Amino acid sequence: MNDRYPFLPLEFAEQDSTEMLAAAKSFYQHVKQRRTVREFSDRPVPREIINNALLAAGTAPSGANMQPWHFVVVSNPTVKQQIRSAAEQEEVEFYTRRASQEWLDALAPLGTDEHKPFLETAPYLIVIFLKKFSFDQHGKRFKNYYTAESVGIATGIMITALHTAGLATLTHTPSPMKFLNKILGRPSTERPFLILVAGYPEDNATVPDISKFPLDEIASFI
Ligand code: IYR
């Protein structure tokens, strides 16, 4: 039997309701400024900003607190070049053969194609792996639970942390992504989840004129 954790008093600083509403509104105003960027500058970014975004992501809730993620931060130009080359090979397949016409039609307004220069230009590629298993100190293997949910939440926190620090990001998912295990030397028990491209946007970067659904479309109150 596993021992129970000791339980500690929760540190919870209650705010008054005016502050609560102001905080909720201000977070929304801040987070709605985030845009997915595809044109990155090669301007360097301090590693400590990335480290803190990783630590923030690591606070995410996860199934049985297994923390089923591993983040590989790639800044080495040779490794970035290898990732770009492998990703573009998969993307050529995707755009010419693999994707259905329906999928291509859905992507057409975004203007994406198989060329992924940002994989070399941006200072950091944070490659997020989902760990299907954990291992104890004797190498005994344990299944992790709710891995996609857990890693998705951690990724969301990381994106928000980087946005809050003043950086742009792109969630990039070349498909399939198995090549990332090979290039980055990760075990086959880990599944590449996505590549988070992070850096400053290029000076004249543009973004598509898209909007988000209103509250009454994304939520119902019963
Ligand atoms: N992985 C491809 C295709 C792609 C798919 C979706 I869904 C997007 O929102 C964007 C792109 C690519 O990166 O081009």
CSV table of C-alpha atoms and ligand atoms in Angstrom, one decimal:
chain,number,residue,atom,x,y,z
A,1,MET,CA,0.0,0.0,0.0
A,2,ASN,CA,1.1,3.5,-0.7
A,3,ASP,CA,1.4,5.9,2.2
A,4,ARG,CA,-0.9,8.9,2.2
A,5,TYR,CA,0.8,12.3,1.9
A,6,PRO,CA,0.8,14.4,5.0
A,7,PHE,CA,-1.9,17.1,4.6
A,8,LEU,CA,-1.1,20.8,5.3
A,9,PRO,CA,-3.4,23.8,5.8
A,10,LEU,CA,-4.3,25.4,2.4
A,11,GLU,CA,-2.7,28.8,1.9
A,12,PHE,CA,-5.7,30.7,0.5
A,13,ALA,CA,-5.7,34.5,0.4
A,14,GLU,CA,-9.3,35.5,0.0
A,15,GLN,CA,-9.9,38.7,-2.1
A,16,ASP,CA,-12.8,41.0,-1.8
A,17,SER,CA,-15.4,40.7,-4.5
A,18,THR,CA,-14.4,44.0,-6.2
A,19,GLU,CA,-10.8,42.9,-6.5
A,20,MET,CA,-11.9,39.5,-7.7
A,21,LEU,CA,-13.9,40.9,-10.6
A,22,ALA,CA,-11.1,43.4,-11.5
A,23,ALA,CA,-8.6,40.5,-11.5
A,24,ALA,CA,-10.9,38.3,-13.7
A,25,LYS,CA,-11.4,41.2,-16.2
A,26,SER,CA,-7.8,42.2,-16.3
A,27,PHE,CA,-6.7,38.6,-16.9
A,28,TYR,CA,-9.1,38.3,-19.8
A,29,GLN,CA,-8.0,41.6,-21.3
A,30,HIS,CA,-4.4,40.4,-21.0
A,31,VAL,CA,-4.9,36.9,-22.3
A,32,LYS,CA,-7.0,38.0,-25.3
A,33,GLN,CA,-4.0,39.9,-26.6
A,34,ARG,CA,-2.2,36.6,-27.2
A,35,ARG,CA,-1.9,35.8,-30.9
A,36,THR,CA,-0.4,32.8,-32.6
A,37,VAL,CA,2.6,34.1,-34.5
A,38,ARG,CA,4.3,32.4,-37.5
A,39,GLU,CA,7.0,35.1,-38.2
A,40,PHE,CA,9.7,35.1,-35.6
A,41,SER,CA,12.8,37.3,-35.0
A,42,ASP,CA,16.1,35.7,-34.2
A,43,ARG,CA,16.5,38.1,-31.3
A,44,PRO,CA,17.9,36.3,-28.3
A,45,VAL,CA,15.7,35.7,-25.3
A,46,PRO,CA,17.1,35.1,-21.8
A,47,ARG,CA,17.0,31.5,-20.8
A,48,GLU,CA,15.6,32.5,-17.4
A,49,ILE,CA,12.4,33.6,-18.9
A,50,ILE,CA,12.0,30.1,-20.5
A,51,ASN,CA,13.0,28.4,-17.3
A,52,ASN,CA,10.2,30.3,-15.4
A,53,ALA,CA,7.6,29.4,-18.0
A,54,LEU,CA,8.6,25.8,-17.7
A,55,LEU,CA,8.3,26.0,-13.9
A,56,ALA,CA,4.9,27.6,-14.3
A,57,ALA,CA,3.8,24.8,-16.7
A,58,GLY,CA,5.1,22.2,-14.1
A,59,THR,CA,2.6,23.5,-11.6
A,60,ALA,CA,-0.3,22.2,-13.7
A,61,PRO,CA,-2.7,19.7,-12.2
A,62,SER,CA,-2.1,16.2,-13.4
A,63,GLY,CA,-3.7,12.7,-13.0
A,64,ALA,CA,-2.6,11.4,-9.6
A,65,ASN,CA,0.1,14.1,-9.6
A,66,MET,CA,2.2,12.0,-12.0
A,67,GLN,CA,3.3,15.2,-13.9
A,68,PRO,CA,3.4,13.2,-17.2
A,69,TRP,CA,5.4,15.7,-19.2
A,70,HIS,CA,9.0,16.4,-20.3
A,71,PHE,CA,10.1,19.6,-21.9
A,72,VAL,CA,13.1,19.7,-24.2
A,73,VAL,CA,14.3,23.3,-24.8
A,74,VAL,CA,16.1,23.5,-28.1
A,75,SER,CA,18.3,26.5,-28.9
A,76,ASN,CA,21.2,24.7,-30.7
A,77,PRO,CA,21.1,25.8,-34.3
A,78,THR,CA,22.2,22.4,-35.6
A,79,VAL,CA,19.4,20.7,-33.8
A,80,LYS,CA,16.8,23.3,-34.8
A,81,GLN,CA,17.9,22.7,-38.4
A,82,GLN,CA,17.5,19.0,-38.0
A,83,ILE,CA,14.0,19.5,-36.6
A,84,ARG,CA,13.0,21.9,-39.4
A,85,SER,CA,14.2,19.5,-42.1
A,86,ALA,CA,12.4,16.5,-40.6
A,87,ALA,CA,9.2,18.6,-40.0
A,88,GLU,CA,9.2,20.0,-43.5
A,89,GLN,CA,9.5,16.5,-44.9
A,90,GLU,CA,6.4,15.4,-43.0
A,91,GLU,CA,4.6,18.6,-44.0
A,92,VAL,CA,5.2,18.1,-47.7
A,93,GLU,CA,3.5,14.7,-47.3
A,94,PHE,CA,0.7,16.3,-45.3
A,95,TYR,CA,0.0,19.0,-47.8
A,96,THR,CA,0.4,16.9,-50.9
A,97,ARG,CA,-1.0,13.5,-49.8
A,98,ARG,CA,-2.0,13.0,-46.2
A,99,ALA,CA,-4.5,15.8,-45.5
A,100,SER,CA,-8.1,15.4,-46.7
A,101,GLN,CA,-9.5,18.1,-49.0
A,102,GLU,CA,-11.8,19.1,-46.1
A,103,TRP,CA,-8.7,19.6,-43.8
A,104,LEU,CA,-6.9,21.6,-46.5
A,105,ASP,CA,-10.0,23.8,-47.1
A,106,ALA,CA,-10.2,24.5,-43.3
A,107,LEU,CA,-6.5,25.5,-43.3
A,108,ALA,CA,-6.6,27.6,-46.5
A,109,PRO,CA,-7.7,30.9,-44.8
A,110,LEU,CA,-4.6,30.7,-42.5
A,111,GLY,CA,-2.2,30.5,-45.5
A,112,THR,CA,0.0,27.8,-43.9
A,113,ASP,CA,2.1,25.5,-46.1
A,114,GLU,CA,5.0,23.1,-45.8
A,115,HIS,CA,7.7,25.8,-45.3
A,116,LYS,CA,8.6,26.2,-41.6
A,117,PRO,CA,11.4,28.7,-41.4
A,118,PHE,CA,10.4,29.7,-37.8
A,119,LEU,CA,11.8,26.3,-36.6
A,120,GLU,CA,15.2,27.8,-37.3
A,121,THR,CA,14.7,31.5,-36.8
A,122,ALA,CA,13.0,31.5,-33.4
A,123,PRO,CA,15.5,31.3,-30.5
A,124,TYR,CA,13.7,28.5,-28.7
A,125,LEU,CA,11.7,25.4,-29.7
A,126,ILE,CA,10.2,23.9,-26.6
A,127,VAL,CA,9.3,20.3,-27.5
A,128,ILE,CA,6.7,19.0,-25.1
A,129,PHE,CA,6.6,15.2,-24.6
A,130,LEU,CA,3.8,13.3,-23.0
A,131,LYS,CA,5.0,10.5,-20.7
A,132,LYS,CA,2.7,7.5,-20.9
A,133,PHE,CA,4.6,5.9,-18.0
A,134,SER,CA,6.5,7.0,-14.9
A,135,PHE,CA,9.4,5.0,-13.4
A,136,ASP,CA,10.3,4.7,-9.7
A,137,GLN,CA,13.9,4.6,-8.4
A,138,HIS,CA,14.1,0.8,-9.0
A,139,GLY,CA,13.0,1.3,-12.7
A,140,LYS,CA,9.5,-0.1,-11.9
A,141,ARG,CA,7.0,1.1,-14.5
A,142,PHE,CA,3.7,2.8,-13.6
A,143,LYS,CA,1.0,3.9,-16.0
A,144,ASN,CA,0.2,7.5,-16.0
A,145,TYR,CA,-3.5,8.7,-16.1
A,146,TYR,CA,-5.3,11.4,-18.0
A,147,THR,CA,-2.0,12.2,-19.8
A,148,ALA,CA,-3.5,14.2,-22.7
A,149,GLU,CA,-5.6,16.3,-20.3
A,150,SER,CA,-2.6,16.9,-18.0
A,151,VAL,CA,-0.1,17.8,-20.7
A,152,GLY,CA,-2.8,20.0,-22.4
A,153,ILE,CA,-3.3,22.0,-19.2
A,154,ALA,CA,0.5,22.3,-18.7
A,155,THR,CA,0.9,23.5,-22.3
A,156,GLY,CA,-1.8,26.1,-21.8
A,157,ILE,CA,-0.1,27.5,-18.7
A,158,MET,CA,3.2,27.6,-20.5
A,159,ILE,CA,1.7,29.5,-23.4
A,160,THR,CA,0.1,32.0,-21.0
A,161,ALA,CA,3.4,32.3,-19.0
A,162,LEU,CA,5.4,33.2,-22.1
A,163,HIS,CA,2.7,35.6,-23.3
A,164,THR,CA,2.8,37.3,-19.9
A,165,ALA,CA,6.6,37.6,-20.1
A,166,GLY,CA,6.1,39.4,-23.4
A,167,LEU,CA,7.0,36.7,-25.9
A,168,ALA,CA,5.2,35.3,-28.9
A,169,THR,CA,4.5,31.6,-29.4
A,170,LEU,CA,3.3,29.2,-32.0
A,171,THR,CA,1.8,25.8,-31.2
A,172,HIS,CA,3.2,23.7,-34.0
A,173,THR,CA,2.3,20.0,-34.6
A,174,PRO,CA,4.0,18.5,-37.6
A,175,SER,CA,2.3,15.2,-38.1
A,176,PRO,CA,3.5,12.5,-37.3
A,177,MET,CA,6.1,13.8,-34.8
A,178,LYS,CA,8.0,10.6,-34.0
A,179,PHE,CA,11.2,12.0,-35.5
A,180,LEU,CA,11.4,14.2,-32.4
A,181,ASN,CA,12.1,11.2,-30.2
A,182,LYS,CA,15.0,10.3,-32.5
A,183,ILE,CA,16.5,13.7,-32.9
A,184,LEU,CA,16.2,14.6,-29.2
A,185,GLY,CA,17.0,11.1,-27.8
A,186,ARG,CA,13.7,10.7,-25.9
A,187,PRO,CA,12.5,7.1,-25.1
A,188,SER,CA,9.6,5.5,-27.0
A,189,THR,CA,7.4,5.7,-23.8
A,190,GLU,CA,7.2,9.4,-24.5
A,191,ARG,CA,5.0,10.8,-27.2
A,192,PRO,CA,5.8,14.2,-28.8
A,193,PHE,CA,2.8,16.4,-27.9
A,194,LEU,CA,3.7,19.6,-29.7
A,195,ILE,CA,6.4,22.0,-30.5
A,196,LEU,CA,6.0,25.4,-28.8
A,197,VAL,CA,8.0,27.9,-30.8
A,198,ALA,CA,8.9,30.9,-28.6
A,199,GLY,CA,10.6,34.2,-29.2
A,200,TYR,CA,10.0,37.8,-30.3
A,201,PRO,CA,7.8,38.3,-33.4
A,202,GLU,CA,9.5,39.6,-36.5
A,203,ASP,CA,9.3,43.4,-36.8
A,204,ASN,CA,6.6,43.4,-39.5
A,205,ALA,CA,4.8,40.2,-38.4
A,206,THR,CA,1.2,39.9,-39.4
A,207,VAL,CA,-1.6,37.8,-38.1
A,208,PRO,CA,-4.9,36.7,-39.6
A,209,ASP,CA,-8.0,38.8,-38.8
A,210,ILE,CA,-9.8,36.1,-36.8
A,211,SER,CA,-12.1,36.4,-33.9
A,212,LYS,CA,-13.1,34.2,-31.0
A,213,PHE,CA,-16.6,33.0,-30.3
A,214,PRO,CA,-18.8,35.0,-27.9
A,215,LEU,CA,-19.7,33.7,-24.5
A,216,ASP,CA,-23.2,32.6,-25.4
A,217,GLU,CA,-21.7,30.4,-28.1
A,218,ILE,CA,-19.0,28.8,-26.0
A,219,ALA,CA,-20.9,28.4,-22.7
A,220,SER,CA,-24.4,27.5,-21.4
A,221,PHE,CA,-25.6,28.2,-17.9
A,222,ILE,CA,-28.2,25.9,-16.5
B,1,IYR,N1,0.8,20.7,-39.2
B,1,IYR,C1,0.5,21.5,-40.4
B,1,IYR,C2,-0.9,21.7,-40.7
B,1,IYR,C3,-1.7,22.5,-39.7
B,1,IYR,C4,-2.8,21.9,-39.1
B,1,IYR,C5,-3.6,22.7,-38.3
B,1,IYR,I1,-5.3,21.8,-37.5
B,1,IYR,C6,-3.3,24.0,-38.0
B,1,IYR,O1,-4.2,24.8,-37.2
B,1,IYR,C7,-2.2,24.6,-38.6
B,1,IYR,C8,-1.4,23.8,-39.5
B,1,IYR,C9,1.3,22.8,-40.4
B,1,IYR,O2,1.9,23.2,-39.4
B,1,IYR,O3,1.4,23.5,-41.4
